[in-house]
């Protein structure tokens, strides 16, 4: 009995020892905490790999999308209304500018029409110039033509003596002396000689301050000599070369007289109208008496 009890006790002890050897040892607390930290690190690494930027910087919350949709719908409407109002304001301003421009253009056209009608006389006089002898390009040729036409047999000794009696000025301005000598010849009634002298002056001194006087006086020397066709080109040239010249207005007035002498009333009236409009100070001043006298010779509309 004692032996059986001992065997059983040994078997139990062996079983206990075997059970104790077969049962694994429980992990310690420190190991569990390290394992948890490792697992958490792996999970975070996996999250960063699958969802980069998942911290909110790259993904907007879904609730914030709704106001964005509403704003994109509302803004075009507000912008469209603003654009329409701006365009209406611009069109209204443009219409006002166009209206003012149309009025200005209308006034300009009216004034230009009047000017064109007035200048038609000068243009018509150009046609007369084509038919009339042109101012000589060579001084001697033009002068000899004028003298030979008036005095085919040459001047008499008496005339030569009278011309030689007219002294030529001698100043420090030789060009002005040439003009002054031509004026003295014209004033003494020696028109062919004045024509020759003044032609010489204007051709040699085209830029001299006296040239406007010279061309005008040359035209008068022809006109007073009964040669309206020869006078007209010089009056026209002097007016067209410089309309602000000291004798441009005179030339336009005497151009009208040349047209009257040629029985061209229409062109004479046009030249007179342009003269009174462009040079009112002359028409009511220095040339008033002559202007009134010439106006009495023609009937203008």
Tab-separated table of C-alpha atoms in Angstrom:
chain	number	residue	atom	x	y	z
A	1	UNK	CA	0.000	0.000	0.000
A	2	UNK	CA	2.743	2.298	0.947
A	3	UNK	CA	4.495	1.339	-2.214
A	4	UNK	CA	1.458	2.070	-4.348
A	5	UNK	CA	0.985	5.411	-2.708
A	6	UNK	CA	4.591	6.334	-3.385
A	7	UNK	CA	4.312	5.384	-7.011
A	8	UNK	CA	1.210	7.470	-7.405
A	9	UNK	CA	2.893	10.350	-5.717
A	10	UNK	CA	5.861	10.038	-8.036
A	11	UNK	CA	3.612	9.933	-11.050
A	12	UNK	CA	1.778	13.010	-9.865
A	13	UNK	CA	5.040	14.772	-9.282
A	14	UNK	CA	6.288	13.794	-12.702
A	15	UNK	CA	3.000	14.940	-14.212
A	16	UNK	CA	3.225	18.222	-12.422
A	17	UNK	CA	6.825	18.600	-13.546
A	18	UNK	CA	5.856	17.742	-17.111
A	19	UNK	CA	2.944	20.154	-17.026
A	20	UNK	CA	5.184	22.811	-15.677
A	21	UNK	CA	7.709	22.193	-18.462
A	22	UNK	CA	5.019	22.206	-21.170
A	23	UNK	CA	3.370	25.493	-20.062
A	24	UNK	CA	5.096	28.551	-21.701
A	25	UNK	CA	6.356	31.437	-19.602
A	26	UNK	CA	4.078	34.553	-19.491
A	27	UNK	CA	5.568	37.729	-21.106
A	28	UNK	CA	6.806	40.508	-18.918
A	29	UNK	CA	5.169	44.019	-18.765
A	30	UNK	CA	8.197	45.782	-20.341
A	31	UNK	CA	8.092	43.505	-23.357
A	32	UNK	CA	4.397	44.128	-23.863
A	33	UNK	CA	4.902	47.882	-23.898
A	34	UNK	CA	7.762	47.673	-26.406
A	35	UNK	CA	5.691	45.431	-28.629
A	36	UNK	CA	2.771	47.826	-28.531
A	37	UNK	CA	5.016	50.725	-29.446
A	38	UNK	CA	6.467	48.742	-32.336
A	39	UNK	CA	3.013	47.841	-33.634
A	40	UNK	CA	1.883	51.445	-33.405
A	41	UNK	CA	4.959	52.592	-35.318
A	42	UNK	CA	4.266	50.047	-38.040
A	43	UNK	CA	0.638	51.151	-38.292
A	44	UNK	CA	1.671	54.812	-38.573
A	45	UNK	CA	4.245	53.943	-41.207
A	46	UNK	CA	1.603	52.041	-43.139
A	47	UNK	CA	-0.782	54.974	-42.886
A	48	UNK	CA	1.859	57.386	-44.184
A	49	UNK	CA	2.611	55.091	-47.072
A	50	UNK	CA	-1.017	54.553	-48.092
A	51	UNK	CA	-2.272	58.100	-47.278
A	52	UNK	CA	0.559	60.588	-47.803
A	53	UNK	CA	-0.383	64.034	-46.620
A	54	UNK	CA	-3.255	62.655	-44.747
A	55	UNK	CA	-2.762	65.233	-42.023
A	56	UNK	CA	-5.352	67.522	-43.607
A	57	UNK	CA	-3.079	69.720	-45.687
A	58	UNK	CA	-4.033	67.925	-48.905
A	59	UNK	CA	-7.628	66.921	-48.252
A	60	UNK	CA	-10.350	69.506	-47.626
A	61	UNK	CA	-13.227	68.509	-45.345
A	62	UNK	CA	-16.291	67.546	-47.331
A	63	UNK	CA	-18.444	70.113	-45.553
A	64	UNK	CA	-16.295	72.986	-46.897
A	65	UNK	CA	-17.076	72.085	-50.510
A	66	UNK	CA	-20.698	73.266	-50.314
A	67	UNK	CA	-20.004	77.012	-49.810
A	68	UNK	CA	-17.483	76.801	-52.628
A	69	UNK	CA	-20.167	75.501	-54.994
A	70	UNK	CA	-22.588	78.228	-53.939
A	71	UNK	CA	-19.975	80.968	-54.427
A	72	UNK	CA	-19.083	79.771	-57.907
A	73	UNK	CA	-22.738	79.918	-58.840
A	74	UNK	CA	-23.370	83.352	-57.325
A	75	UNK	CA	-20.256	85.121	-58.591
A	76	UNK	CA	-20.994	84.799	-62.331
A	77	UNK	CA	-24.381	86.415	-61.824
A	78	UNK	CA	-22.922	89.380	-59.938
A	79	UNK	CA	-20.095	89.694	-62.461
A	80	UNK	CA	-22.494	89.578	-65.405
A	81	UNK	CA	-24.656	92.354	-63.992
A	82	UNK	CA	-21.580	94.468	-63.282
A	83	UNK	CA	-20.286	93.887	-66.813
A	84	UNK	CA	-23.628	94.872	-68.346
A	85	UNK	CA	-23.775	98.094	-66.329
A	86	UNK	CA	-20.196	98.949	-67.256
A	87	UNK	CA	-20.904	98.331	-70.935
A	88	UNK	CA	-24.041	100.467	-70.802
A	89	UNK	CA	-22.056	103.316	-69.232
A	90	UNK	CA	-19.373	102.961	-71.902
A	91	UNK	CA	-21.962	102.932	-74.711
A	92	UNK	CA	-23.669	106.001	-73.311
A	93	UNK	CA	-20.353	107.882	-73.092
A	94	UNK	CA	-19.449	106.770	-76.619
A	95	UNK	CA	-22.832	107.948	-77.904
A	96	UNK	CA	-22.297	111.352	-76.319
A	97	UNK	CA	-18.821	111.632	-77.859
A	98	UNK	CA	-20.156	110.574	-81.259
A	99	UNK	CA	-22.950	113.131	-81.097
A	100	UNK	CA	-20.499	115.915	-80.257
A	101	UNK	CA	-18.146	114.732	-83.001
A	102	UNK	CA	-20.968	114.697	-85.557
A	103	UNK	CA	-21.876	118.265	-84.673
A	104	UNK	CA	-18.256	119.342	-84.929
A	105	UNK	CA	-17.844	117.573	-88.267
A	106	UNK	CA	-20.999	119.221	-89.556
A	107	UNK	CA	-19.653	122.664	-88.699
A	108	UNK	CA	-16.270	121.816	-90.190
A	109	UNK	CA	-17.839	120.591	-93.430
A	110	UNK	CA	-19.937	123.730	-93.679
A	111	UNK	CA	-16.889	125.960	-93.205
A	112	UNK	CA	-14.824	123.911	-95.643
A	113	UNK	CA	-17.580	124.127	-98.234
A	114	UNK	CA	-17.581	127.880	-97.957
A	115	UNK	CA	-13.804	127.969	-98.215
A	116	UNK	CA	-13.773	125.703	-101.255
A	117	UNK	CA	-16.319	127.857	-103.005
A	118	UNK	CA	-14.308	130.955	-102.186
A	119	UNK	CA	-11.047	129.361	-103.324
A	120	UNK	CA	-12.565	128.221	-106.579
A	121	UNK	CA	-11.688	131.612	-107.965
A	122	UNK	CA	-8.036	131.052	-107.274
A	123	UNK	CA	-8.215	127.599	-108.832
A	124	UNK	CA	-10.016	128.989	-111.849
A	125	UNK	CA	-7.353	131.630	-112.161
A	126	UNK	CA	-4.868	128.777	-112.504
A	127	UNK	CA	-6.596	127.837	-115.740
A	128	UNK	CA	-6.095	131.401	-116.897
A	129	UNK	CA	-2.434	131.068	-115.993
A	130	UNK	CA	-2.070	128.047	-118.278
A	131	UNK	CA	-3.373	130.049	-121.211
A	132	UNK	CA	-1.449	133.173	-120.252
A	133	UNK	CA	2.295	133.682	-120.748
A	134	UNK	CA	4.180	132.249	-117.775
A	135	UNK	CA	6.664	134.268	-115.712
A	136	UNK	CA	9.962	133.923	-117.478
A	137	UNK	CA	12.387	131.388	-115.993
A	138	UNK	CA	15.217	133.478	-117.397
A	139	UNK	CA	15.324	137.104	-116.326
A	140	UNK	CA	16.604	138.534	-119.589
A	141	UNK	CA	14.188	136.531	-121.725
A	142	UNK	CA	11.117	137.652	-119.719
A	143	UNK	CA	12.260	141.248	-119.592
A	144	UNK	CA	13.111	141.459	-123.281
A	145	UNK	CA	9.735	139.909	-124.194
A	146	UNK	CA	7.862	142.565	-122.210
A	147	UNK	CA	9.913	145.435	-123.594
A	148	UNK	CA	9.846	144.226	-127.191
A	149	UNK	CA	6.062	143.763	-127.075
A	150	UNK	CA	5.517	147.309	-125.867
A	151	UNK	CA	8.303	148.967	-127.836
A	152	UNK	CA	9.028	146.955	-130.971
A	153	UNK	CA	11.321	149.681	-132.311
A	154	UNK	CA	13.085	150.210	-128.968
A	155	UNK	CA	12.789	153.086	-126.548
A	156	UNK	CA	13.313	156.592	-127.802
A	157	UNK	CA	16.191	158.727	-126.674
A	158	UNK	CA	13.781	160.851	-124.721
A	159	UNK	CA	12.414	157.819	-122.851
A	160	UNK	CA	15.869	156.500	-122.145
A	161	UNK	CA	16.854	159.836	-120.700
A	162	UNK	CA	13.751	159.882	-118.504
A	163	UNK	CA	14.433	156.366	-117.214
A	164	UNK	CA	18.065	157.198	-116.557
A	165	UNK	CA	16.950	160.161	-114.534
A	166	UNK	CA	15.376	157.814	-111.985
A	167	UNK	CA	18.100	157.118	-109.450
A	168	UNK	CA	18.701	153.654	-108.091
A	169	UNK	CA	19.050	153.548	-104.302
A	170	UNK	CA	22.381	152.603	-102.804
A	171	UNK	CA	22.051	151.107	-99.329
A	172	UNK	CA	23.534	148.233	-97.352
A	173	UNK	CA	20.763	145.937	-98.699
A	174	UNK	CA	21.346	145.511	-102.457
A	175	UNK	CA	18.260	143.310	-102.885
A	176	UNK	CA	16.032	145.941	-101.324
A	177	UNK	CA	17.651	148.501	-103.638
A	178	UNK	CA	16.615	146.387	-106.643
A	179	UNK	CA	13.012	146.332	-105.466
A	180	UNK	CA	12.964	150.042	-104.640
A	181	UNK	CA	14.282	150.871	-108.090
A	182	UNK	CA	11.509	148.793	-109.668
A	183	UNK	CA	8.958	150.610	-107.514
A	184	UNK	CA	10.284	153.984	-108.689
A	185	UNK	CA	10.015	152.920	-112.317
A	186	UNK	CA	6.438	151.728	-111.784
A	187	UNK	CA	5.496	154.858	-109.869
A	188	UNK	CA	6.843	157.007	-112.752
A	189	UNK	CA	4.678	155.100	-115.234
A	190	UNK	CA	7.505	153.225	-116.929
A	191	UNK	CA	5.681	149.906	-116.792
A	192	UNK	CA	7.797	147.815	-119.204
A	193	UNK	CA	10.975	148.945	-117.475
A	194	UNK	CA	9.386	148.227	-114.086
A	195	UNK	CA	8.385	144.763	-115.295
A	196	UNK	CA	11.960	144.068	-116.327
A	197	UNK	CA	13.445	145.362	-113.078
A	198	UNK	CA	10.948	143.612	-110.780
A	199	UNK	CA	11.297	140.312	-112.647
A	200	UNK	CA	15.039	140.536	-112.080
A	201	UNK	CA	14.476	141.187	-108.378
A	202	UNK	CA	11.996	138.340	-107.624
A	203	UNK	CA	13.996	135.750	-109.537
A	204	UNK	CA	17.274	136.615	-107.836
A	205	UNK	CA	15.776	136.984	-104.343
A	206	UNK	CA	12.997	134.392	-103.837
A	207	UNK	CA	13.447	134.361	-100.032
A	208	UNK	CA	13.926	138.063	-99.394
A	209	UNK	CA	11.412	139.781	-97.141
A	210	UNK	CA	10.611	142.182	-99.976
A	211	UNK	CA	9.721	139.421	-102.419
A	212	UNK	CA	6.024	139.456	-101.489
A	213	UNK	CA	6.045	143.149	-102.367
A	214	UNK	CA	7.971	142.490	-105.575
A	215	UNK	CA	5.626	139.822	-106.972
A	216	UNK	CA	2.562	141.894	-106.153
A	217	UNK	CA	4.033	145.028	-107.731
A	218	UNK	CA	5.123	143.066	-110.792
A	219	UNK	CA	1.523	141.949	-111.267
A	220	UNK	CA	0.367	145.532	-110.930
A	221	UNK	CA	2.963	146.677	-113.463
A	222	UNK	CA	1.400	144.272	-115.980
A	223	UNK	CA	-2.172	145.133	-114.962
A	224	UNK	CA	-1.567	148.874	-115.225
A	225	UNK	CA	0.031	148.237	-118.629
A	226	UNK	CA	-3.226	146.666	-119.837
A	227	UNK	CA	-1.945	143.069	-119.660
A	228	UNK	CA	-4.359	141.297	-117.328
A	229	UNK	CA	-3.374	137.828	-118.532
A	230	UNK	CA	0.274	138.480	-117.704
A	231	UNK	CA	-0.680	140.029	-114.359
A	232	UNK	CA	-2.926	137.181	-113.122
A	233	UNK	CA	-0.137	134.566	-112.736
A	234	UNK	CA	1.921	136.875	-110.531
A	235	UNK	CA	-1.024	137.771	-108.293
A	236	UNK	CA	-1.975	134.120	-107.948
A	237	UNK	CA	1.612	133.033	-107.228
A	238	UNK	CA	2.099	135.697	-104.575
A	239	UNK	CA	-1.140	134.709	-102.817
A	240	UNK	CA	-0.432	130.978	-102.921
A	241	UNK	CA	3.246	131.162	-101.932
A	242	UNK	CA	2.542	132.723	-98.532
A	243	UNK	CA	-1.001	133.692	-97.576
A	244	UNK	CA	0.341	135.483	-94.528
A	245	UNK	CA	2.743	137.575	-96.583
A	246	UNK	CA	2.585	141.349	-96.324
A	247	UNK	CA	1.101	141.691	-99.833
A	248	UNK	CA	-0.742	138.363	-100.181
A	249	UNK	CA	-4.085	140.042	-99.483
A	250	UNK	CA	-3.342	142.789	-102.004
A	251	UNK	CA	-2.546	140.193	-104.651
A	252	UNK	CA	-5.848	138.390	-104.069
A	253	UNK	CA	-7.718	141.697	-104.400
A	254	UNK	CA	-5.865	142.626	-107.601
A	255	UNK	CA	-6.462	139.117	-108.933
A	256	UNK	CA	-10.168	139.942	-108.784
A	257	UNK	CA	-9.462	143.106	-110.760
A	258	UNK	CA	-7.547	141.092	-113.369
A	259	UNK	CA	-10.570	138.762	-113.694
A	260	UNK	CA	-12.844	141.763	-114.222
A	261	UNK	CA	-10.495	143.080	-116.907
A	262	UNK	CA	-10.781	139.653	-118.591
A	263	UNK	CA	-14.615	139.796	-118.324
A	264	UNK	CA	-14.681	136.813	-115.949
A	265	UNK	CA	-17.258	138.070	-113.473
A	266	UNK	CA	-17.827	134.739	-111.715
A	267	UNK	CA	-14.166	134.292	-110.821
A	268	UNK	CA	-13.855	137.928	-109.865
A	269	UNK	CA	-16.725	137.515	-107.391
A	270	UNK	CA	-15.151	134.399	-105.898
A	271	UNK	CA	-11.820	136.182	-105.435
A	272	UNK	CA	-13.551	139.180	-103.830
A	273	UNK	CA	-15.481	136.931	-101.436
A	274	UNK	CA	-12.280	135.160	-100.400
A	275	UNK	CA	-10.547	138.503	-99.973
A	276	UNK	CA	-13.231	139.938	-97.685
A	277	UNK	CA	-13.362	136.734	-95.612
A	278	UNK	CA	-9.628	136.106	-95.312
A	279	UNK	CA	-8.447	139.713	-95.060
A	280	UNK	CA	-11.292	141.673	-93.417
A	281	UNK	CA	-8.834	144.222	-91.980
A	282	UNK	CA	-7.769	145.182	-95.507
A	283	UNK	CA	-11.330	145.213	-96.854
A	284	UNK	CA	-12.376	147.650	-94.141
A	285	UNK	CA	-9.075	149.467	-93.816
A	286	UNK	CA	-6.251	150.283	-96.211
A	287	UNK	CA	-7.991	148.932	-99.345
A	288	UNK	CA	-11.577	149.775	-98.389
A	289	UNK	CA	-12.137	152.529	-100.963
A	290	UNK	CA	-10.674	150.435	-103.778
A	291	UNK	CA	-12.608	147.360	-102.615
A	292	UNK	CA	-15.890	149.261	-102.587
A	293	UNK	CA	-15.164	150.658	-106.046
A	294	UNK	CA	-14.408	147.224	-107.485
A	295	UNK	CA	-17.496	145.718	-105.848
A	296	UNK	CA	-19.529	148.339	-107.662
A	297	UNK	CA	-18.236	147.116	-111.019
A	298	UNK	CA	-19.574	143.572	-110.689
A	299	UNK	CA	-22.819	142.009	-109.553
A	300	UNK	CA	-22.096	139.060	-107.298
A	301	UNK	CA	-24.635	136.662	-105.845
